mmCIF file of C-alpha atoms in Angstrom:
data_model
loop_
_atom_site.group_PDB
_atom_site.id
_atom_site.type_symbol
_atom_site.label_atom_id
_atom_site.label_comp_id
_atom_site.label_asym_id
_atom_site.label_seq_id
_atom_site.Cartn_x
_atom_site.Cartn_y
_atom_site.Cartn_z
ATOM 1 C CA UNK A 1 89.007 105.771 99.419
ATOM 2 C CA UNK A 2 91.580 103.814 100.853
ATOM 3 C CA UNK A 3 94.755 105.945 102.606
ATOM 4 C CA UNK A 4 98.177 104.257 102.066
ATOM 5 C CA UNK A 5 101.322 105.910 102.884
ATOM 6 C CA UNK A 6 104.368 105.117 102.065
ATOM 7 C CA UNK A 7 107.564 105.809 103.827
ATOM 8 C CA UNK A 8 110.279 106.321 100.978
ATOM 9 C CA UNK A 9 112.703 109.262 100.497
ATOM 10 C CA UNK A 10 113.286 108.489 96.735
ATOM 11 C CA UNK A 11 111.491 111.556 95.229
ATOM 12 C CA UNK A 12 110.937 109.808 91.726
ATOM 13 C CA UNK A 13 109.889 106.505 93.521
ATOM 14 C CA UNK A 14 107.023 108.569 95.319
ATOM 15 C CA UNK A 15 105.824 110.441 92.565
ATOM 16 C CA UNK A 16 105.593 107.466 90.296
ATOM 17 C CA UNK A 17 103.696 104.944 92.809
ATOM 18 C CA UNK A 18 101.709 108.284 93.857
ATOM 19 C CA UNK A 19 100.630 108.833 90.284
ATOM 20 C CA UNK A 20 99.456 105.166 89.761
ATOM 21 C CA UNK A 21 97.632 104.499 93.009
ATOM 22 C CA UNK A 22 96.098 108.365 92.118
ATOM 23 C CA UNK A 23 94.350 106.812 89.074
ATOM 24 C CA UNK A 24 92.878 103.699 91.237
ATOM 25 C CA UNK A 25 91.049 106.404 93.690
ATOM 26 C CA UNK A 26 93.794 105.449 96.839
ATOM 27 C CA UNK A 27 95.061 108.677 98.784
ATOM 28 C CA UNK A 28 98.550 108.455 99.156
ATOM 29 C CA UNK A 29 100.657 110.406 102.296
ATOM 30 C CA UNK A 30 104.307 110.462 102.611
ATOM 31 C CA UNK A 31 106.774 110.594 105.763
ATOM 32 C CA UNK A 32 107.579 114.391 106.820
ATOM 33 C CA UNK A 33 109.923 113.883 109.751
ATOM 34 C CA UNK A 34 112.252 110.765 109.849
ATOM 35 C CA UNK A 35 112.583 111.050 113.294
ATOM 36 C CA UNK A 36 109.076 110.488 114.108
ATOM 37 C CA UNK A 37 108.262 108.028 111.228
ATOM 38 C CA UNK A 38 105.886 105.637 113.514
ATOM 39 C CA UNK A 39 104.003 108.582 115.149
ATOM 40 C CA UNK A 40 103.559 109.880 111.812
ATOM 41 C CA UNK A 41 101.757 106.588 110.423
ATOM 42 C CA UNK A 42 99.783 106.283 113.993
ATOM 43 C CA UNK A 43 98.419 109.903 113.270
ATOM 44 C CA UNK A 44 97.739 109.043 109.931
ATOM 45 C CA UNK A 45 95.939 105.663 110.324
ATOM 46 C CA UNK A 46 96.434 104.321 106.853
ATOM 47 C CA UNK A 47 94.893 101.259 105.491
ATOM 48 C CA UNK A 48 98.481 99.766 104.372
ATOM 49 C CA UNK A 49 102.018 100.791 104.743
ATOM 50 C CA UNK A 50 104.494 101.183 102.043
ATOM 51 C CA UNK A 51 108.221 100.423 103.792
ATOM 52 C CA UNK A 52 111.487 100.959 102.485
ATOM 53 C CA UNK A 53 114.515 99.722 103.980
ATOM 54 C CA UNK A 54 117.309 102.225 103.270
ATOM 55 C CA UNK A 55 115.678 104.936 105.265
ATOM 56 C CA UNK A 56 117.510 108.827 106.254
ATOM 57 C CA UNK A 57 117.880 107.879 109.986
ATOM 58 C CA UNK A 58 116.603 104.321 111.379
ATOM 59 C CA UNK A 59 116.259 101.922 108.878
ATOM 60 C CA UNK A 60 112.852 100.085 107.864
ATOM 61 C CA UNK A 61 113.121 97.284 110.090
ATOM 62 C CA UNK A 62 113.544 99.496 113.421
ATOM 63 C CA UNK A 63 110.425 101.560 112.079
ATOM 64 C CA UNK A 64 108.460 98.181 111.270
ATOM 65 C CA UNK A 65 109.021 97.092 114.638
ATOM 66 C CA UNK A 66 108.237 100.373 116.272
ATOM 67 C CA UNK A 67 104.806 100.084 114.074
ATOM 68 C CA UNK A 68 104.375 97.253 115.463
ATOM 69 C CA UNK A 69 103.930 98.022 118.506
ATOM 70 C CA UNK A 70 100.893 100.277 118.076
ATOM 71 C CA UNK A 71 99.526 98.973 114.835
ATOM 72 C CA UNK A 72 98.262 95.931 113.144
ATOM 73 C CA UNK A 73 98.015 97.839 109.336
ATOM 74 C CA UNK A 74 98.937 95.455 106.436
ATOM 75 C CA UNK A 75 102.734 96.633 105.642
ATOM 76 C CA UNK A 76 104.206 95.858 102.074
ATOM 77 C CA UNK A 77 108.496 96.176 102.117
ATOM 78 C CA UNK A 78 109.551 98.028 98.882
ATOM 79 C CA UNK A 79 113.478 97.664 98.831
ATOM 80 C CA UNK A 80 116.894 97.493 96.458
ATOM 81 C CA UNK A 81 118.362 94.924 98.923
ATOM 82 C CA UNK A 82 118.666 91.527 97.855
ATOM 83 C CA UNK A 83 115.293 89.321 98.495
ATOM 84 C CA UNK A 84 116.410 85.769 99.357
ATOM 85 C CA UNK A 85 118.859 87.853 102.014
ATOM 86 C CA UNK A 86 115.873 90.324 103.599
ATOM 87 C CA UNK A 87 112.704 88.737 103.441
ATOM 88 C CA UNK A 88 112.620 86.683 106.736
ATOM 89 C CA UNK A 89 114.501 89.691 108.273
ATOM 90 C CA UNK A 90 111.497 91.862 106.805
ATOM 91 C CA UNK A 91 108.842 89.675 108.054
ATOM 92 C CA UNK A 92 109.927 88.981 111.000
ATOM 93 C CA UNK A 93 110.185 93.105 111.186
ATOM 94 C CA UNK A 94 106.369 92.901 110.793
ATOM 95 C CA UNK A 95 105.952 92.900 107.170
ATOM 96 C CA UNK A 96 103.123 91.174 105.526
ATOM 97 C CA UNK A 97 104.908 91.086 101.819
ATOM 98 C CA UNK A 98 108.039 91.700 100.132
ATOM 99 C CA UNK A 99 108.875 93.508 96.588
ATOM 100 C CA UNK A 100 112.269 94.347 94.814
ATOM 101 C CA UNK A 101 113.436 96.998 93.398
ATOM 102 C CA UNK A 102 112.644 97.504 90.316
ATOM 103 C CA UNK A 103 109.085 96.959 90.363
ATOM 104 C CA UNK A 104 106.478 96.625 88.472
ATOM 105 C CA UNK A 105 103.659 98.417 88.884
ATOM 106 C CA UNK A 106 101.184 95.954 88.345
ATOM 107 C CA UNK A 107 102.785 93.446 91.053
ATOM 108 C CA UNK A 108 102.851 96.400 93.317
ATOM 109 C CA UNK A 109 99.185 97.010 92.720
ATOM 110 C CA UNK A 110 98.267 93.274 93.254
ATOM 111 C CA UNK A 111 99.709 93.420 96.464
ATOM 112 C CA UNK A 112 98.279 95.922 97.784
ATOM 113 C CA UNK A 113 94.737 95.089 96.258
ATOM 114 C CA UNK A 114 95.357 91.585 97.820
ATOM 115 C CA UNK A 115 96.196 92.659 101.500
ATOM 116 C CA UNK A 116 93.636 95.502 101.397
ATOM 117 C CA UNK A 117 90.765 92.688 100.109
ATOM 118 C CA UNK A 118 92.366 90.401 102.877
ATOM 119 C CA UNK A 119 92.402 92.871 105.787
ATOM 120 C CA UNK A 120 88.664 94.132 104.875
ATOM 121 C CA UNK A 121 87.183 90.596 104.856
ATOM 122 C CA UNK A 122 88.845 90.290 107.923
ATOM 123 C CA UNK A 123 87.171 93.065 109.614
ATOM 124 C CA UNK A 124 83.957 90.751 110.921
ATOM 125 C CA UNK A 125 82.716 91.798 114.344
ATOM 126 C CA UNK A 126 81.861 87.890 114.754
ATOM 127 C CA UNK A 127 84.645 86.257 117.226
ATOM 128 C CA UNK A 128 85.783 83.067 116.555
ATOM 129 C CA UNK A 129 86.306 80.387 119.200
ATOM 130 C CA UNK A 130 87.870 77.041 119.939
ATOM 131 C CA UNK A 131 88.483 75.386 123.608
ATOM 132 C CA UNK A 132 89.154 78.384 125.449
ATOM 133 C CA UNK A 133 90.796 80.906 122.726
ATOM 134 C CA UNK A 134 88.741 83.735 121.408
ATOM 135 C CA UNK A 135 89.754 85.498 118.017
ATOM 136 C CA UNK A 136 88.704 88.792 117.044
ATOM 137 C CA UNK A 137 89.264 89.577 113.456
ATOM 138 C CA UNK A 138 88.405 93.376 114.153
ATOM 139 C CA UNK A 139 91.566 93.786 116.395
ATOM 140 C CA UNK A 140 93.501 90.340 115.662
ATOM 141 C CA UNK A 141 93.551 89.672 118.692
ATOM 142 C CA UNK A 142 93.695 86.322 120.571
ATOM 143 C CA UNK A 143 92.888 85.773 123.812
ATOM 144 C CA UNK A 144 92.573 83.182 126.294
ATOM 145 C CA UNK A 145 93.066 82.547 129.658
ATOM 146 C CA UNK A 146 96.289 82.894 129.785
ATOM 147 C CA UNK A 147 96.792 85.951 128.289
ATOM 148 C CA UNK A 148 96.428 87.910 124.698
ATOM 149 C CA UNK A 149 98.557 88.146 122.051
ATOM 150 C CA UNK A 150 97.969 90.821 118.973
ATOM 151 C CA UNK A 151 98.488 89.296 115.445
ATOM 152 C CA UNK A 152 99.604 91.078 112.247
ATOM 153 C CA UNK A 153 96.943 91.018 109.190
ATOM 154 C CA UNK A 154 98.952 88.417 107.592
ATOM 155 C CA UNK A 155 98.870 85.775 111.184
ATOM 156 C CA UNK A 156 95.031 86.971 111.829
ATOM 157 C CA UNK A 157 94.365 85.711 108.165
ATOM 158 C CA UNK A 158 96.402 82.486 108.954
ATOM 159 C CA UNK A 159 95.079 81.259 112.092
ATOM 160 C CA UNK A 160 91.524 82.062 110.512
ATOM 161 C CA UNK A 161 92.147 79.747 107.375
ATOM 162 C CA UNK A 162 93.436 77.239 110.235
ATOM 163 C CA UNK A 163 90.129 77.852 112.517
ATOM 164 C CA UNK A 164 87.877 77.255 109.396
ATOM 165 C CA UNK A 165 90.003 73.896 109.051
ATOM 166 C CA UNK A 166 90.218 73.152 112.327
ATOM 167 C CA UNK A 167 91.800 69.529 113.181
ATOM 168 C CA UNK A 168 92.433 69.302 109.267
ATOM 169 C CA UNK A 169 96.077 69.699 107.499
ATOM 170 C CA UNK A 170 95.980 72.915 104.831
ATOM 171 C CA UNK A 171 98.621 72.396 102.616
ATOM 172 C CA UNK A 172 101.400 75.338 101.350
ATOM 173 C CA UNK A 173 100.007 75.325 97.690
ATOM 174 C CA UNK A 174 96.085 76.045 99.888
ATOM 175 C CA UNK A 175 97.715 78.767 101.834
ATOM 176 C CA UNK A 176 99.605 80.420 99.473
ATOM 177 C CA UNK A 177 96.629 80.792 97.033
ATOM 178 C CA UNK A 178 94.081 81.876 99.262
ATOM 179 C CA UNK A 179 96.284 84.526 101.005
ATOM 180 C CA UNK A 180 98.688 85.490 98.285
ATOM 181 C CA UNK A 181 97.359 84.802 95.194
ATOM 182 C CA UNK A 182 98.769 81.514 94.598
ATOM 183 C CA UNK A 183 102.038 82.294 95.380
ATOM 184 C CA UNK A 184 102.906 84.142 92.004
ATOM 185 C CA UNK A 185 104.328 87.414 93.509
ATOM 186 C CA UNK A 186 105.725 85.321 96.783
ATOM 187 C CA UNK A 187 108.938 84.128 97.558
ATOM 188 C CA UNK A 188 107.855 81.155 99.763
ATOM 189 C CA UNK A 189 110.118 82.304 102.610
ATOM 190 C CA UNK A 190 107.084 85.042 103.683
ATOM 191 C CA UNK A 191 104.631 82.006 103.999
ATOM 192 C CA UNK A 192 107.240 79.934 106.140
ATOM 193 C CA UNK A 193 108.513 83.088 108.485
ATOM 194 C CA UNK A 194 104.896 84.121 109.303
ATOM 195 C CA UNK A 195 104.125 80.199 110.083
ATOM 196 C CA UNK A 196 107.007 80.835 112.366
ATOM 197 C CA UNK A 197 106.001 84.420 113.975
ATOM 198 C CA UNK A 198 102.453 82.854 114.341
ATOM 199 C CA UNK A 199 104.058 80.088 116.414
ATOM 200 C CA UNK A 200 106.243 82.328 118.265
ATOM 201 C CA UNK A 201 102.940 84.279 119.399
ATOM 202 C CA UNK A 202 100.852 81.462 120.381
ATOM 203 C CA UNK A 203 103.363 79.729 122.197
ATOM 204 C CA UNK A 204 103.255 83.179 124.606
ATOM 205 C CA UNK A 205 99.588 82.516 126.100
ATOM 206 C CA UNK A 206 100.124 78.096 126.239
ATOM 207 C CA UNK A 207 99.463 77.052 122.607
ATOM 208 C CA UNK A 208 103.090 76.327 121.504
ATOM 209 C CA UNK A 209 102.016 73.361 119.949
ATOM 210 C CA UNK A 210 98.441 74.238 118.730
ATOM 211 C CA UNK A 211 99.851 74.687 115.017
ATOM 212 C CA UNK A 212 101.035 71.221 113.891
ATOM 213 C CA UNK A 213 103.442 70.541 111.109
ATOM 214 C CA UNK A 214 102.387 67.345 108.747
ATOM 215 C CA UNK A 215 105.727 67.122 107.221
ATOM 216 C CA UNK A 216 105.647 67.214 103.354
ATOM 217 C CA UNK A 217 101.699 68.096 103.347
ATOM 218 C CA UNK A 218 101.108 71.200 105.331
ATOM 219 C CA UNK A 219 99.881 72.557 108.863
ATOM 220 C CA UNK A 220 96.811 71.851 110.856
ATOM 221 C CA UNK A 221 95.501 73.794 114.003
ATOM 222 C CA UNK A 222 94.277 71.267 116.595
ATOM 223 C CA UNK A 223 92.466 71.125 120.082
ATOM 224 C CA UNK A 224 94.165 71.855 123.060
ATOM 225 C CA UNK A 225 93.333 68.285 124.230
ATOM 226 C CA UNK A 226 94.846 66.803 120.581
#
């Protein structure tokens, strides 16, 4: 049974998504102390993260961040904040997806069968290697000799789609239905801020140009020699 726990202070919000996830054999947990809402989910070890924004003391992107910091679990953002105006702030936060309130239940439940299907494929003790990087899918890590830098579900997933395509341009429409379900619950903006983040990381242990933009196609991950 997967654990997800979601860290919301809206009593009929909980109780509804707690109720539908119920009948789908997940095991939800809420937040007890806002103070302490990232040692609470490190205790807990859930599978995937529920996050709200508008939180009783630190908001949802401090607590993403602090999350962060300990934990690679797939995080969905649940919010009433306008999307187009919070999404890159979200993901960049750490987030993995984005959903507005109101929600449907359905979306919600697509999401999080989607990142949990994701994270568990993901979970292959088999490294994978190019030049001198090493990938773990386990821990989403990658390492080199320059250093290690610890991925998010969401950038593990996307430098292992580029690694299985290595040298080769995968195009938006490719990523966005192999990692989100074509796109239909997406606004683009996710796919284009964790391109970003991904970047950002890499660039931190000498491959700041290892993900290559073929403008109006897509992205290819190339040798440290191309």
């Amino acid at each position: 049974m997967a654990k997800i726990m979601i860290v919301e202070d809206n009593p009929a919000i909980i109780s509804t998504v707690s109720d539908v996830l119920a009948k789908w054999q997940y095991e939800l947990q809420t937040i007890t102390d806002w103070q302490n809402v990232a040692k609470e989910i490190e205790s807990a070890r859930p599978d995937l993260v529920l996050f709200d924004i508008t939180l009783p003391s630190f908001d949802g992107f401090y607590w993403m961040q602090e999350v962060r910091k300990v934990s690679a679990v797939p995080i969905i953002v649940i919010s009433a904040a306008e999307i187009d105006a919070n999404v890159m702030h979200a993901v960049a936060a750490g987030a993995d997806d984005y959903l507005m309130k109101p929600f449907s239940m359905t979306v919600l439940l697509a999401k999080i069968q989607a990142l949990l299907r994701r994270n568990q494929q993901a979970s292959s003790p088999t490294d994978l290697t190019w030049d001198d990087n090493s990938f773990n899918p386990l821990t989403n890590q990658l390492t080199n000799t320059r250093g290690t830098c610890q991925l998010t579900p969401t950038e593990g997933a996307l430098l292992q789609i580029f690694f299985n395509q290595l040298n080769q341009t995968v195009s938006k429409g490719q990523l966005l239905e192999w990692l989100w379900q074509g796109g239909k619950y997406l606004n683009e903006n996710t796919l284009n801020v964790n391109i970003s983040r991904l970047r950002t990381k890499l660039a931190t242990i000498g491959l700041k140009d290892a993900i290559r933009t073929e403008r109006g196609v897509g992205y290819r991950l190339v040798n440290d020699h191309a």
